[in-house]
CSV table of C-alpha atoms in Angstrom, one decimal:
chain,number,residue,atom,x,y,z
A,1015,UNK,CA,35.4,-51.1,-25.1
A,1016,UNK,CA,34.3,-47.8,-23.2
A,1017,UNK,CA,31.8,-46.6,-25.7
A,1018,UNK,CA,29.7,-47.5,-29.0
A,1019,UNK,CA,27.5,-44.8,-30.9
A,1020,UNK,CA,25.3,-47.2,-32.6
A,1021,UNK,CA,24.2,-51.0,-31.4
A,1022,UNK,CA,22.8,-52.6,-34.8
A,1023,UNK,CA,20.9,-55.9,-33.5
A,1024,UNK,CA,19.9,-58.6,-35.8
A,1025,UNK,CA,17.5,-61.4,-34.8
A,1026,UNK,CA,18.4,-65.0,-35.7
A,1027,UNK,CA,17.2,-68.6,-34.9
A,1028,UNK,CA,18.8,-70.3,-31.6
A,1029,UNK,CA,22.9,-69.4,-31.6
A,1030,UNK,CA,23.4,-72.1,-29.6
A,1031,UNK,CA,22.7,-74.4,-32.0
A,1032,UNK,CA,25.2,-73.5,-34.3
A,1033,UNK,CA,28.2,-72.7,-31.8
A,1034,UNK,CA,30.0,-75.1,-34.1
A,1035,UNK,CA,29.1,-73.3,-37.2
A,1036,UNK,CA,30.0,-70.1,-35.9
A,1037,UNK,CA,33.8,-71.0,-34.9
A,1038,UNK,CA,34.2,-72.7,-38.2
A,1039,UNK,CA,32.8,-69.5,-40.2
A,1040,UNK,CA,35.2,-67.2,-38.0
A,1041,UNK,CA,38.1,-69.8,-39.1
A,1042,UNK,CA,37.2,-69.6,-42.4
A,1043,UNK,CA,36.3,-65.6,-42.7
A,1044,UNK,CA,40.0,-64.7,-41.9
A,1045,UNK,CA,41.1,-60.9,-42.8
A,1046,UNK,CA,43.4,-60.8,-45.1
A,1047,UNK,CA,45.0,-57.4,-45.6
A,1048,UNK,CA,43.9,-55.9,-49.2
A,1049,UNK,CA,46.2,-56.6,-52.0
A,1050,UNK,CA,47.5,-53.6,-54.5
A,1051,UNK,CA,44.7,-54.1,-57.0
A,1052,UNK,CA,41.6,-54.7,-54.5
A,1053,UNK,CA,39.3,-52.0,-53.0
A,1054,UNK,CA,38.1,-53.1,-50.2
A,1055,UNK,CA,38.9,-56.4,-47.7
A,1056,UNK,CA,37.0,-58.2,-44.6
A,1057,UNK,CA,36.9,-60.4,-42.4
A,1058,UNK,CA,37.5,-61.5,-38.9
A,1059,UNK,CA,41.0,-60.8,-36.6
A,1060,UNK,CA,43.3,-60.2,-34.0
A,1061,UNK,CA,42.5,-56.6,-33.3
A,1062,UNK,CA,45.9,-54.5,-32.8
A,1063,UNK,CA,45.3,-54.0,-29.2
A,1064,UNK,CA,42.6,-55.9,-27.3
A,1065,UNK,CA,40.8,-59.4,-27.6
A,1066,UNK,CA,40.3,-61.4,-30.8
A,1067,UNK,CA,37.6,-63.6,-29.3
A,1068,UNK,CA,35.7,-64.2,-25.7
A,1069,UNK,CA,32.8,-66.6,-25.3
A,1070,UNK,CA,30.9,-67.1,-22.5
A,1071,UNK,CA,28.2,-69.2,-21.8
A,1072,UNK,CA,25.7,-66.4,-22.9
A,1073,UNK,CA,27.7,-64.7,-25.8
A,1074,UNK,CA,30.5,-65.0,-28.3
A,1075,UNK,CA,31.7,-61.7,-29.0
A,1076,UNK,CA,34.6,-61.2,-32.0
A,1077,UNK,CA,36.9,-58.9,-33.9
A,1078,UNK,CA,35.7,-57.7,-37.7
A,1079,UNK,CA,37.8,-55.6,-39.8
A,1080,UNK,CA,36.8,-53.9,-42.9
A,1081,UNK,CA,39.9,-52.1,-45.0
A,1082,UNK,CA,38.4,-49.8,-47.9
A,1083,UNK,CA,40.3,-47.7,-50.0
A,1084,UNK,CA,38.6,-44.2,-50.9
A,1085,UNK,CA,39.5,-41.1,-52.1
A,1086,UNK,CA,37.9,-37.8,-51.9
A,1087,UNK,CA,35.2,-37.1,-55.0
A,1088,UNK,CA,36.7,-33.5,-55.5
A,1089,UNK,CA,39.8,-34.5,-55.7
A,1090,UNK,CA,39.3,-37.2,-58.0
A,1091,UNK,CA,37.8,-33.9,-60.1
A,1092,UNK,CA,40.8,-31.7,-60.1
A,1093,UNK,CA,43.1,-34.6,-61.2
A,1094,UNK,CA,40.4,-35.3,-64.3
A,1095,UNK,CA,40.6,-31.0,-64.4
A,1096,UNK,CA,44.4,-31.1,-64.8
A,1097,UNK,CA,44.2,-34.3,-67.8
A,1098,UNK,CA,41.3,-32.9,-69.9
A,1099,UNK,CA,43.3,-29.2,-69.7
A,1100,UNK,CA,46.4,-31.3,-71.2
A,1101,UNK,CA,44.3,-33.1,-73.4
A,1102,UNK,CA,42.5,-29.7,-74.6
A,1103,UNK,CA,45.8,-28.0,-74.7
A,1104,UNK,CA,47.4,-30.3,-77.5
A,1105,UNK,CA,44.0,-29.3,-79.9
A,1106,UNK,CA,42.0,-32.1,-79.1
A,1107,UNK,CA,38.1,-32.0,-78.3
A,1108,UNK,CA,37.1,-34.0,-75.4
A,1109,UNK,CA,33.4,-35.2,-75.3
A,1110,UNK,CA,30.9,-36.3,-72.7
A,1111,UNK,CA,31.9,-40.0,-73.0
A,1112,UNK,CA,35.6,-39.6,-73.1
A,1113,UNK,CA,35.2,-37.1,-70.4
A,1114,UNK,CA,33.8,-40.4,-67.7
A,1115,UNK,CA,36.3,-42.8,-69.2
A,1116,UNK,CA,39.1,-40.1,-67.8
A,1117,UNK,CA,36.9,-39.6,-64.6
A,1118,UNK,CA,36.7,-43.6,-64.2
A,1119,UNK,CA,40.3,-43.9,-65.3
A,1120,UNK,CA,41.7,-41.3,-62.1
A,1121,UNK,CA,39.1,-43.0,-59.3
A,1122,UNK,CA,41.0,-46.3,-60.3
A,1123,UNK,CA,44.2,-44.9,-60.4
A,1124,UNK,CA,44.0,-42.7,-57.1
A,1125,UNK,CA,42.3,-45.2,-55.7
A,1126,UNK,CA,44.6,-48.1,-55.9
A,1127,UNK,CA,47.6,-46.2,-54.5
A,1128,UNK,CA,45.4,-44.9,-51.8
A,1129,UNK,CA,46.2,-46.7,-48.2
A,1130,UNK,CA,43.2,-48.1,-47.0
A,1131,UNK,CA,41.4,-47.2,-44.0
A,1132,UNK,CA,41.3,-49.9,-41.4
A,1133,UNK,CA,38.1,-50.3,-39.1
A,1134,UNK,CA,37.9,-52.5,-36.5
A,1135,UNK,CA,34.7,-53.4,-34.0
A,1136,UNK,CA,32.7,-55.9,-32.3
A,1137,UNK,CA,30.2,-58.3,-33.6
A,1138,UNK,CA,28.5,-59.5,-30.7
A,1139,UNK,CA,26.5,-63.2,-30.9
A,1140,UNK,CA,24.7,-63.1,-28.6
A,1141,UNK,CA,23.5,-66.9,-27.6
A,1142,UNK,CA,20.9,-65.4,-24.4
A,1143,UNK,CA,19.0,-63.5,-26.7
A,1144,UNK,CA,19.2,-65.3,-30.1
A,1145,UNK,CA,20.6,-61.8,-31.4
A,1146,UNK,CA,23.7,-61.0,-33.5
A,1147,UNK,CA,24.8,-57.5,-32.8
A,1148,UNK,CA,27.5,-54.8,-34.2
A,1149,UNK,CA,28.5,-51.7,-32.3
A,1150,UNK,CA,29.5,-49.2,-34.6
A,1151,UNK,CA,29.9,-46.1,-35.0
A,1152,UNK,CA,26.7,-45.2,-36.7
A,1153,UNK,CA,23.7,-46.4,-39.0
A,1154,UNK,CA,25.7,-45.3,-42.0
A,1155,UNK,CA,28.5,-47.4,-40.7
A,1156,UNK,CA,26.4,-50.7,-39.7
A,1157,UNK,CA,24.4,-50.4,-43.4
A,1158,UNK,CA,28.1,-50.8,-44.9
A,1159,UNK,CA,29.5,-53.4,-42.3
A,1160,UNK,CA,26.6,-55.6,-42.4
A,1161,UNK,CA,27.0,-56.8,-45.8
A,1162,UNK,CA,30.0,-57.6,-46.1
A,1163,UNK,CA,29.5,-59.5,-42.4
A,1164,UNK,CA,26.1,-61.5,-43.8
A,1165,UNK,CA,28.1,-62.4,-47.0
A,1166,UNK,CA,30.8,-64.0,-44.7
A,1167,UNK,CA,28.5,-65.7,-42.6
A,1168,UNK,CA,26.7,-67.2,-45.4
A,1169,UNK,CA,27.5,-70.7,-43.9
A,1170,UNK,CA,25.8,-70.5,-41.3
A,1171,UNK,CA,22.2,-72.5,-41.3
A,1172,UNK,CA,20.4,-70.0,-40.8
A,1173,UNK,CA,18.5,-66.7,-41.5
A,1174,UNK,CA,19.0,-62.9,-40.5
A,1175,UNK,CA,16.2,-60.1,-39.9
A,1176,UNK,CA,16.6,-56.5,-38.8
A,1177,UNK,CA,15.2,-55.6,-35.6
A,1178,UNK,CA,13.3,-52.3,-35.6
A,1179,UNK,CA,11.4,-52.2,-32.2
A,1180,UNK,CA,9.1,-48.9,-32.4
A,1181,UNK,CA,8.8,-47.0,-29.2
A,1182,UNK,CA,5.9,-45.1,-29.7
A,1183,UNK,CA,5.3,-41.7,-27.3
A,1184,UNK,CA,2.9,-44.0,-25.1
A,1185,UNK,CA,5.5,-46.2,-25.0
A,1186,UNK,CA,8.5,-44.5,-24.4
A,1187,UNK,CA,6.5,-42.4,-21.2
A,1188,UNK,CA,5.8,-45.6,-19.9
A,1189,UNK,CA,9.7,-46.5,-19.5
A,1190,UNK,CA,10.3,-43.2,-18.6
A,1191,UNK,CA,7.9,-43.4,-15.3
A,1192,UNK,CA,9.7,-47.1,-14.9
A,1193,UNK,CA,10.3,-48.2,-11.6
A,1194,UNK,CA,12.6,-50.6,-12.2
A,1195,UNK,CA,15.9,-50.0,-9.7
A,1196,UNK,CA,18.3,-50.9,-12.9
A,1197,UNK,CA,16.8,-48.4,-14.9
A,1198,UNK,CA,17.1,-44.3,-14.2
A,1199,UNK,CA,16.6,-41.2,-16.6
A,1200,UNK,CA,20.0,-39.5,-17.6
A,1201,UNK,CA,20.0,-36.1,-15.8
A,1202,UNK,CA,19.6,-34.4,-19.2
A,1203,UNK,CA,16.5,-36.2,-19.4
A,1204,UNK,CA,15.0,-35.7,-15.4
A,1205,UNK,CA,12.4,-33.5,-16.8
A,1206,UNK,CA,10.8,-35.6,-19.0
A,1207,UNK,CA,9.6,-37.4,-15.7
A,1208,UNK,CA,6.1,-37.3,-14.5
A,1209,UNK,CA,7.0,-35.5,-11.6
A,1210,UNK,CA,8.5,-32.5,-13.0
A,1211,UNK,CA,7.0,-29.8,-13.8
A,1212,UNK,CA,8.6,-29.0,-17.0
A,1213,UNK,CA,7.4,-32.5,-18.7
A,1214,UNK,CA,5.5,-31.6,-21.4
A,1215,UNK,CA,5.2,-32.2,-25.1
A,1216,UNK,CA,6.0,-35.5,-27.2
A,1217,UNK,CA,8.7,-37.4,-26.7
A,1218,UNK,CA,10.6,-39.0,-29.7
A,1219,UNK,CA,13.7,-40.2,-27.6
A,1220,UNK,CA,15.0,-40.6,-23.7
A,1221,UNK,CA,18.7,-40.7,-22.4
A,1222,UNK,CA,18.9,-43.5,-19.4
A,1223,UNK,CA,21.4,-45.0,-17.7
A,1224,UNK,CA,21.9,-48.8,-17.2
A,1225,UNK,CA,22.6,-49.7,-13.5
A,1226,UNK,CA,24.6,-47.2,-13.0
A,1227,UNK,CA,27.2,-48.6,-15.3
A,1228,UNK,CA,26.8,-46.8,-18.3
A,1229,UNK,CA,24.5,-44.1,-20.2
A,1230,UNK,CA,22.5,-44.5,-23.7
A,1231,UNK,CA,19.6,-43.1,-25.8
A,1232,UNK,CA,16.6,-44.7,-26.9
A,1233,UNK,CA,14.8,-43.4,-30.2
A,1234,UNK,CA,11.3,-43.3,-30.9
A,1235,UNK,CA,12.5,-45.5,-34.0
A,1236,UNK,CA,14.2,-48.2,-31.4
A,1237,UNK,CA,17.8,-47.5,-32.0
A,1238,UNK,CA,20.2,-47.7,-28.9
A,1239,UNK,CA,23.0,-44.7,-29.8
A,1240,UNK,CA,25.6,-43.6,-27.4
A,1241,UNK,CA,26.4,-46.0,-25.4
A,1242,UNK,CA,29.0,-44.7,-22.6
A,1243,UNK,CA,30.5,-46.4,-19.8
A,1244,UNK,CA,30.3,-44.3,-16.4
A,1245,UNK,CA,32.9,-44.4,-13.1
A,1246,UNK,CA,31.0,-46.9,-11.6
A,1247,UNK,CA,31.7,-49.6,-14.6
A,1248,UNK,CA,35.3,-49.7,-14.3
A,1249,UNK,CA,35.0,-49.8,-10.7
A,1250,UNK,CA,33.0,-53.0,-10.8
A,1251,UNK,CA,36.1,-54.6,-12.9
A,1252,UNK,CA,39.5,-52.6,-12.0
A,1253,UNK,CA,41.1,-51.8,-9.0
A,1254,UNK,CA,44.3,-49.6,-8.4
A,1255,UNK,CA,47.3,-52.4,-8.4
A,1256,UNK,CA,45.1,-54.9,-9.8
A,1257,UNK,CA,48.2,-58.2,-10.6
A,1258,UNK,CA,46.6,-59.2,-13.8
A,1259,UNK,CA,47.8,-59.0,-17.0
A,1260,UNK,CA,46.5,-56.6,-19.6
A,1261,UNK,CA,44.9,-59.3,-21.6
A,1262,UNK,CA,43.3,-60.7,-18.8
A,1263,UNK,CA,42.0,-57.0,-17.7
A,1264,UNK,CA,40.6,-56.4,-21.2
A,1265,UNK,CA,38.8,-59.6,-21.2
A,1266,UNK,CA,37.0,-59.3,-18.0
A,1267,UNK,CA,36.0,-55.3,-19.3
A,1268,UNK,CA,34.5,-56.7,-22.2
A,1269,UNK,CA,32.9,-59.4,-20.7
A,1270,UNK,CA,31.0,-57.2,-18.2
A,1271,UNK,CA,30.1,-54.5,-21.0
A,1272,UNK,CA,28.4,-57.5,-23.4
A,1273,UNK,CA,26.3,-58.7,-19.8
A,1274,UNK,CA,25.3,-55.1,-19.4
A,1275,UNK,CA,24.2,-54.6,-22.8
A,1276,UNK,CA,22.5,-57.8,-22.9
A,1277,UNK,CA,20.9,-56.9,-19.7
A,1278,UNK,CA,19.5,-53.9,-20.7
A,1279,UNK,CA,18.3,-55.3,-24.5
A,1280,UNK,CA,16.6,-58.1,-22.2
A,1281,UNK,CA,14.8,-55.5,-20.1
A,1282,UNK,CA,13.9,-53.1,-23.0
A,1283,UNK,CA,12.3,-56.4,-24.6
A,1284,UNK,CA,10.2,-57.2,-22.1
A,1285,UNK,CA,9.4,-53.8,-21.3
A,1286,UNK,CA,7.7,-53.9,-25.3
A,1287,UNK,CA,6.4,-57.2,-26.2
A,1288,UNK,CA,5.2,-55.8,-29.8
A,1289,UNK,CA,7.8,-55.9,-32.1
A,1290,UNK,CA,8.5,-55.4,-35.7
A,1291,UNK,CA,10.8,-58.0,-37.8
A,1292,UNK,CA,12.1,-56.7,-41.4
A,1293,UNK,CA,13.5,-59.5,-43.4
A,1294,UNK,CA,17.0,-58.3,-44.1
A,1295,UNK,CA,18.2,-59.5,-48.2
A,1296,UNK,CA,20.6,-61.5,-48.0
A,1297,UNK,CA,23.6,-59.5,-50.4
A,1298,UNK,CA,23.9,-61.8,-54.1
């Protein structure tokens, strides 16, 4: 894990209360790859490369997958093109309603022998900070993911909400002037600073980077985008000649990118107290 462009968090009650659940829901949510007639398939896996599951004391972080079959909405327009011209072309009149019955008919048949598209990422609970989190690669992404992740933690005893921490200008020039030794403006950002002389303006986002270990941007709106692991991460994990096995050398990487994100989540928290909590509906 080198990089994420979106960190969706969801607040929860205490994780690690419900250790227990959460092994037996990940037991139980297995992926099972889609069969010819279904859509779409979830659930938790072995990734093809990488770690299935690490816990630490602080975290449990594990492999999703979610398989969709899709097919483009043009061409699902030419193929209905090409029947109604067949249809038409043996003196028949084809009308509005038998016109979406032919549309609906293709979709179904395109996309059933469509292979489906296989996405795989991390979903992050995080037991320090009583947080379940999914790095994505995008809001339109972690909409889609989420709800077929809530339905399959359903088990567990307990209840999800959205986290939408607003950063308002005020705010956000207040971290930017931070003096705290983990936390530096990216250089694309230096003159935002106090002490330049270009700062001027509003500011409706900031790029930092985290001790030195990787880079991110902050919205106005509170979303963490473009996460990005720098030089000096892999130097605080890998060395040239390093004996261990791959497996071994993935699971210490990810271990140290989860305590770095949880670091920073923990700083930005208490750097804003005031917080905004949108109940999140659970999908029927």
């Amino acid at each position: 894990m080198k990089s994420c462009n979106y960190l969706a968090r969801y607040q929860t009650e205490p994780l690690k209360e419900l250790k227990s659940h959460i092994h037996s829901t990940i037991k139980e949510k297995r992926y099972v790859a889609p069969a010819a007639f279904q859509v779409t398939s979830h659930g938790f896996c072995a990734p093809d490369d990488g770690i299935e599951l690490l816990e630490t004391a602080a975290f449990l972080c594990a492999n999703y997958r979610y398989s969709e079959r899709s097919v483009p909405t043009q061409l699902v327009k030419a193929h209905t093109r090409e029947r109604v011209d067949t249809i038409k072309s043996m003196g028949q009149i084809v009308g509005k309603e038998q016109l979406r019955e032919i549309e609906a008919d293709i979709r179904q048949e395109l996309v059933l022998s469509t292979p489906p598209s296989i996405t795989d990422l991390q979903v992050v609970f995080s037991y320090s900070m009583n947080e379940i989190w999914i790095l994505c690669s995008g809001k339109a992404q972690s909409d889609k993911i989420s709800k077929r992740l809530f339905t399959d933690l359903k088990s567990l005893p307990t209840s999800l909400c959205s986290l939408k921490r607003e950063w308002p200008p005020s705010q956000l020039r207040g971290l930017i002037d931070s003096t705290d030794q983990s936390f530096s403006l990216h250089p694309n950002y230096e003159h935002l600073s106090s002490s330049s002389v270009a700062q001027k303006g509003s500011v409706d986002r900031i790029g930092g980077i985290w001790d030195e270990k990787f880079e991110f941007t902050l919205t106005q709106n509170g979303e963490i985008l473009r996460i990005k692991t720098t030089d000096e991460f892999k130097g605080e994990w890998y060395e040239e000649g390093d004996s261990n096995s791959p497996e071994t050398l993935a699971a210490i990487e990810l271990e140290l990118w989860v305590d770095s994100i949880s670091e920073l989540t923990a700083f930005l928290v208490e750097r804003q107290s005031d917080h905004v909590e949108i109940e999140l509906a659970q999908p029927a």
